[in-house]
């Protein structure tokens, strides 16, 4: 008889060991992801994520840690119970950089009763065991029996594993939200001094002679199958990267090189159109670049990525294509005086009217990906009607969302005090648009059965941040957010970038 129980005990021990092995190496993080967010904001988003899943929190002495209360046991009242909680540890890397680790903690309390029934003497035995356990706080037996199911005060041996699914959900929440666009009519602007820029600030394409092999240096795979007179190509982006304007420049060049007339739509206020037209007809020399950047859009306090160095370079590239004889123009189609659905209705009307006037022109329209949704509604406004939805009657409309690898971009967001903050932010793609880095630019159309809001993907690669054009090519933002960055050639910092 004793031997039989010994065999059973050994079997139970072997099963327990099988469940106590560490997670496979593939499930462990290979590196720590650094959020381009202050630690307080990253932890606040983590708390919100866990609260939405029904967890509550205990008070902690360390402000850089979050601890949820212990969950109900898996087998309440059986004396074979498993309790779980979450431990969140935050690390401040820099004023606007942080690391968040989420651990799922478990604690097991094993008993030897196969069938545990609530007879009075077993209930008191269980309570006596709790009272005798030095790792459990004092138990008030005057409470009802439900207390035995809520051992939130357990202080015994605990085991923790990184919850990579929750960390991924947090990363998407912090780094995959639509770009914030700042309309100049919404903020009070400060008068800036006349620009004085150092020579290294300026683009130098105007010095270059025509390339022998032609103006188009990179082909976008999948584009020739889409090209035809009258095509409207609507491209949704996360603002503030170097890669999207670069690849869109390839798209325009490749389309224009076939002999088609191509218009590039940029999300610049229509008030900038006269400056853009003048620049397209200029040699692109430093004085011409100064004139382009004199507009309020380029010098506003809050730069949201639409006025980046990469966008400035894209406009200059269109000037060079025109100089090479290609039929290319640029339209500043945005507005600074409308918001929400009214704004998107005005944007859609720009392209609807232009299509009626120029039926064979190829339209390549670059916009924030909120405006390129085919379906109505957003998380913050269920009634929002995006530009793409209003243009879907156009049978030649093709909507592409950028596909990219995780990286950085320049953008604006609201901090915990609802104040607008602009700077370098993380960019993590949602699974539907995520791709590996290192591939050449290409277009991948989705099957007809795919979601109506995603017709195709334009792969651009790993994102890198493009700073505001007025900061020049090589100026890094300050590590201290209270210190504004300087423009080359200026004696005083620009106010309010951060």
PDB file of N, CA, C and O in Angstrom, residues 295-334:
ATOM      1  N   UNK A 295       6.251  80.602 -45.018  1.00  0.00           N
ATOM      2  CA  UNK A 295       4.840  80.493 -44.652  1.00  0.00           C
ATOM      3  C   UNK A 295       4.640  80.088 -43.207  1.00  0.00           C
ATOM      4  O   UNK A 295       5.479  79.450 -42.576  1.00  0.00           O
ATOM      5  N   UNK A 296       3.473  80.443 -42.676  1.00  0.00           N
ATOM      6  CA  UNK A 296       3.138  80.144 -41.296  1.00  0.00           C
ATOM      7  C   UNK A 296       3.154  78.633 -41.021  1.00  0.00           C
ATOM      8  O   UNK A 296       3.494  78.191 -39.931  1.00  0.00           O
ATOM      9  N   UNK A 297       2.793  77.849 -42.032  1.00  0.00           N
ATOM     10  CA  UNK A 297       2.724  76.401 -41.867  1.00  0.00           C
ATOM     11  C   UNK A 297       4.076  75.818 -41.471  1.00  0.00           C
ATOM     12  O   UNK A 297       4.160  74.911 -40.647  1.00  0.00           O
ATOM     13  N   UNK A 298       5.143  76.326 -42.058  1.00  0.00           N
ATOM     14  CA  UNK A 298       6.476  75.783 -41.799  1.00  0.00           C
ATOM     15  C   UNK A 298       7.071  76.313 -40.503  1.00  0.00           C
ATOM     16  O   UNK A 298       8.001  75.707 -39.962  1.00  0.00           O
ATOM     17  N   UNK A 299       6.581  77.430 -39.993  1.00  0.00           N
ATOM     18  CA  UNK A 299       7.187  78.071 -38.825  1.00  0.00           C
ATOM     19  C   UNK A 299       6.295  78.031 -37.592  1.00  0.00           C
ATOM     20  O   UNK A 299       6.633  78.625 -36.577  1.00  0.00           O
ATOM     21  N   UNK A 300       5.164  77.335 -37.641  1.00  0.00           N
ATOM     22  CA  UNK A 300       4.266  77.280 -36.482  1.00  0.00           C
ATOM     23  C   UNK A 300       4.949  76.593 -35.313  1.00  0.00           C
ATOM     24  O   UNK A 300       5.882  75.817 -35.470  1.00  0.00           O
ATOM     25  N   UNK A 301       4.435  76.867 -34.137  1.00  0.00           N
ATOM     26  CA  UNK A 301       5.056  76.335 -32.921  1.00  0.00           C
ATOM     27  C   UNK A 301       5.003  74.815 -32.889  1.00  0.00           C
ATOM     28  O   UNK A 301       5.991  74.150 -32.583  1.00  0.00           O
ATOM     29  N   UNK A 302       3.842  74.238 -33.206  1.00  0.00           N
ATOM     30  CA  UNK A 302       3.661  72.791 -33.101  1.00  0.00           C
ATOM     31  C   UNK A 302       3.794  72.151 -34.482  1.00  0.00           C
ATOM     32  O   UNK A 302       2.947  72.337 -35.343  1.00  0.00           O
ATOM     33  N   UNK A 303       4.885  71.429 -34.674  1.00  0.00           N
ATOM     34  CA  UNK A 303       5.164  70.772 -35.942  1.00  0.00           C
ATOM     35  C   UNK A 303       4.723  69.315 -35.831  1.00  0.00           C
ATOM     36  O   UNK A 303       5.263  68.552 -35.037  1.00  0.00           O
ATOM     37  N   UNK A 304       3.748  68.895 -36.661  1.00  0.00           N
ATOM     38  CA  UNK A 304       3.127  67.579 -36.504  1.00  0.00           C
ATOM     39  C   UNK A 304       3.639  66.524 -37.478  1.00  0.00           C
ATOM     40  O   UNK A 304       3.128  65.411 -37.509  1.00  0.00           O
ATOM     41  N   UNK A 305       4.637  66.858 -38.293  1.00  0.00           N
ATOM     42  CA  UNK A 305       5.176  65.890 -39.246  1.00  0.00           C
ATOM     43  C   UNK A 305       4.825  66.198 -40.687  1.00  0.00           C
ATOM     44  O   UNK A 305       5.491  65.721 -41.601  1.00  0.00           O
ATOM     45  N   UNK A 306       3.778  67.007 -40.904  1.00  0.00           N
ATOM     46  CA  UNK A 306       3.425  67.373 -42.282  1.00  0.00           C
ATOM     47  C   UNK A 306       4.384  68.401 -42.853  1.00  0.00           C
ATOM     48  O   UNK A 306       4.441  68.593 -44.071  1.00  0.00           O
ATOM     49  N   UNK A 307       5.119  69.091 -41.993  1.00  0.00           N
ATOM     50  CA  UNK A 307       6.083  70.104 -42.437  1.00  0.00           C
ATOM     51  C   UNK A 307       7.505  69.643 -42.127  1.00  0.00           C
ATOM     52  O   UNK A 307       8.341  70.418 -41.681  1.00  0.00           O
ATOM     53  N   UNK A 308       7.765  68.389 -42.388  1.00  0.00           N
ATOM     54  CA  UNK A 308       9.058  67.798 -42.066  1.00  0.00           C
ATOM     55  C   UNK A 308      10.103  68.113 -43.141  1.00  0.00           C
ATOM     56  O   UNK A 308       9.791  68.585 -44.245  1.00  0.00           O
ATOM     57  N   UNK A 309      11.334  67.843 -42.807  1.00  0.00           N
ATOM     58  CA  UNK A 309      12.429  67.984 -43.778  1.00  0.00           C
ATOM     59  C   UNK A 309      12.192  67.065 -44.972  1.00  0.00           C
ATOM     60  O   UNK A 309      12.489  67.428 -46.114  1.00  0.00           O
ATOM     61  N   UNK A 310      11.639  65.861 -44.726  1.00  0.00           N
ATOM     62  CA  UNK A 310      11.389  64.921 -45.824  1.00  0.00           C
ATOM     63  C   UNK A 310      10.330  65.451 -46.777  1.00  0.00           C
ATOM     64  O   UNK A 310      10.411  65.234 -47.992  1.00  0.00           O
ATOM     65  N   UNK A 311       9.313  66.142 -46.258  1.00  0.00           N
ATOM     66  CA  UNK A 311       8.284  66.732 -47.130  1.00  0.00           C
ATOM     67  C   UNK A 311       8.882  67.877 -47.945  1.00  0.00           C
ATOM     68  O   UNK A 311       8.597  68.033 -49.139  1.00  0.00           O
ATOM     69  N   UNK A 312       9.700  68.687 -47.294  1.00  0.00           N
ATOM     70  CA  UNK A 312      10.400  69.755 -48.027  1.00  0.00           C
ATOM     71  C   UNK A 312      11.239  69.164 -49.153  1.00  0.00           C
ATOM     72  O   UNK A 312      11.250  69.678 -50.291  1.00  0.00           O
ATOM     73  N   UNK A 313      11.940  68.079 -48.863  1.00  0.00           N
ATOM     74  CA  UNK A 313      12.771  67.430 -49.888  1.00  0.00           C
ATOM     75  C   UNK A 313      11.902  66.858 -51.001  1.00  0.00           C
ATOM     76  O   UNK A 313      12.296  66.880 -52.176  1.00  0.00           O
ATOM     77  N   UNK A 314      10.706  66.353 -50.663  1.00  0.00           N
ATOM     78  CA  UNK A 314       9.799  65.820 -51.684  1.00  0.00           C
ATOM     79  C   UNK A 314       9.355  66.925 -52.638  1.00  0.00           C
ATOM     80  O   UNK A 314       9.288  66.724 -53.862  1.00  0.00           O
ATOM     81  N   UNK A 315       9.052  68.105 -52.105  1.00  0.00           N
ATOM     82  CA  UNK A 315       8.675  69.234 -52.968  1.00  0.00           C
ATOM     83  C   UNK A 315       9.847  69.609 -53.883  1.00  0.00           C
ATOM     84  O   UNK A 315       9.668  69.866 -55.081  1.00  0.00           O
ATOM     85  N   UNK A 316      11.044  69.609 -53.319  1.00  0.00           N
ATOM     86  CA  UNK A 316      12.222  69.937 -54.127  1.00  0.00           C
ATOM     87  C   UNK A 316      12.446  68.887 -55.205  1.00  0.00           C
ATOM     88  O   UNK A 316      12.864  69.210 -56.328  1.00  0.00           O
ATOM     89  N   UNK A 317      12.137  67.648 -54.893  1.00  0.00           N
ATOM     90  CA  UNK A 317      12.284  66.580 -55.881  1.00  0.00           C
ATOM     91  C   UNK A 317      11.296  66.773 -57.024  1.00  0.00           C
ATOM     92  O   UNK A 317      11.620  66.528 -58.194  1.00  0.00           O
ATOM     93  N   UNK A 318      10.075  67.213 -56.716  1.00  0.00           N
ATOM     94  CA  UNK A 318       9.095  67.490 -57.770  1.00  0.00           C
ATOM     95  C   UNK A 318       9.580  68.632 -58.667  1.00  0.00           C
ATOM     96  O   UNK A 318       9.386  68.603 -59.890  1.00  0.00           O
ATOM     97  N   UNK A 319      10.232  69.631 -58.045  1.00  0.00           N
ATOM     98  CA  UNK A 319      10.808  70.723 -58.846  1.00  0.00           C
ATOM     99  C   UNK A 319      11.845  70.180 -59.819  1.00  0.00           C
ATOM    100  O   UNK A 319      11.888  70.569 -60.999  1.00  0.00           O
ATOM    101  N   UNK A 320      12.694  69.239 -59.339  1.00  0.00           N
ATOM    102  CA  UNK A 320      13.734  68.665 -60.201  1.00  0.00           C
ATOM    103  C   UNK A 320      13.123  67.822 -61.322  1.00  0.00           C
ATOM    104  O   UNK A 320      13.628  67.825 -62.455  1.00  0.00           O
ATOM    105  N   UNK A 321      12.028  67.092 -61.030  1.00  0.00           N
ATOM    106  CA  UNK A 321      11.368  66.299 -62.072  1.00  0.00           C
ATOM    107  C   UNK A 321      10.788  67.199 -63.161  1.00  0.00           C
ATOM    108  O   UNK A 321      10.854  66.881 -64.350  1.00  0.00           O
ATOM    109  N   UNK A 322      10.221  68.318 -62.760  1.00  0.00           N
ATOM    110  CA  UNK A 322       9.699  69.276 -63.748  1.00  0.00           C
ATOM    111  C   UNK A 322      10.837  69.830 -64.602  1.00  0.00           C
ATOM    112  O   UNK A 322      10.698  69.994 -65.815  1.00  0.00           O
ATOM    113  N   UNK A 323      11.958  70.098 -63.936  1.00  0.00           N
ATOM    114  CA  UNK A 323      13.112  70.616 -64.683  1.00  0.00           C
ATOM    115  C   UNK A 323      13.643  69.585 -65.669  1.00  0.00           C
ATOM    116  O   UNK A 323      14.222  69.935 -66.702  1.00  0.00           O
ATOM    117  N   UNK A 324      13.409  68.295 -65.371  1.00  0.00           N
ATOM    118  CA  UNK A 324      13.845  67.219 -66.264  1.00  0.00           C
ATOM    119  C   UNK A 324      12.833  66.952 -67.380  1.00  0.00           C
ATOM    120  O   UNK A 324      13.048  66.054 -68.207  1.00  0.00           O
ATOM    121  N   UNK A 325      11.719  67.693 -67.391  1.00  0.00           N
ATOM    122  CA  UNK A 325      10.751  67.576 -68.478  1.00  0.00           C
ATOM    123  C   UNK A 325       9.543  66.713 -68.186  1.00  0.00           C
ATOM    124  O   UNK A 325       8.722  66.481 -69.082  1.00  0.00           O
ATOM    125  N   UNK A 326       9.386  66.219 -66.973  1.00  0.00           N
ATOM    126  CA  UNK A 326       8.223  65.395 -66.646  1.00  0.00           C
ATOM    127  C   UNK A 326       7.034  66.273 -66.263  1.00  0.00           C
ATOM    128  O   UNK A 326       7.186  67.358 -65.691  1.00  0.00           O
ATOM    129  N   UNK A 327       5.834  65.758 -66.564  1.00  0.00           N
ATOM    130  CA  UNK A 327       4.601  66.518 -66.303  1.00  0.00           C
ATOM    131  C   UNK A 327       4.127  66.245 -64.871  1.00  0.00           C
ATOM    132  O   UNK A 327       3.315  65.369 -64.615  1.00  0.00           O
ATOM    133  N   UNK A 328       4.684  67.018 -63.956  1.00  0.00           N
ATOM    134  CA  UNK A 328       4.412  66.839 -62.526  1.00  0.00           C
ATOM    135  C   UNK A 328       4.035  68.175 -61.920  1.00  0.00           C
ATOM    136  O   UNK A 328       4.622  69.205 -62.264  1.00  0.00           O
ATOM    137  N   UNK A 329       3.074  68.175 -61.048  1.00  0.00           N
ATOM    138  CA  UNK A 329       2.726  69.374 -60.285  1.00  0.00           C
ATOM    139  C   UNK A 329       2.373  68.966 -58.866  1.00  0.00           C
ATOM    140  O   UNK A 329       2.241  67.778 -58.555  1.00  0.00           O
ATOM    141  N   UNK A 330       2.254  69.946 -57.993  1.00  0.00           N
ATOM    142  CA  UNK A 330       1.965  69.709 -56.571  1.00  0.00           C
ATOM    143  C   UNK A 330       0.773  70.564 -56.168  1.00  0.00           C
ATOM    144  O   UNK A 330       0.698  71.740 -56.526  1.00  0.00           O
ATOM    145  N   UNK A 331      -0.143  69.969 -55.417  1.00  0.00           N
ATOM    146  CA  UNK A 331      -1.314  70.684 -54.907  1.00  0.00           C
ATOM    147  C   UNK A 331      -1.320  70.634 -53.383  1.00  0.00           C
ATOM    148  O   UNK A 331      -1.238  69.549 -52.790  1.00  0.00           O
ATOM    149  N   UNK A 332      -1.372  71.812 -52.766  1.00  0.00           N
ATOM    150  CA  UNK A 332      -1.560  71.908 -51.316  1.00  0.00           C
ATOM    151  C   UNK A 332      -3.068  71.911 -51.073  1.00  0.00           C
ATOM    152  O   UNK A 332      -3.737  72.909 -51.336  1.00  0.00           O
ATOM    153  N   UNK A 333      -3.604  70.805 -50.591  1.00  0.00           N
ATOM    154  CA  UNK A 333      -5.063  70.624 -50.600  1.00  0.00           C
ATOM    155  C   UNK A 333      -5.721  70.721 -49.227  1.00  0.00           C
ATOM    156  O   UNK A 333      -6.938  70.578 -49.106  1.00  0.00           O
ATOM    157  N   UNK A 334      -4.945  71.006 -48.179  1.00  0.00           N
ATOM    158  CA  UNK A 334      -5.511  70.989 -46.827  1.00  0.00           C
ATOM    159  C   UNK A 334      -6.047  72.369 -46.438  1.00  0.00           C
ATOM    160  O   UNK A 334      -5.919  73.337 -47.190  1.00  0.00           O
TER     161      UNK A 334
END
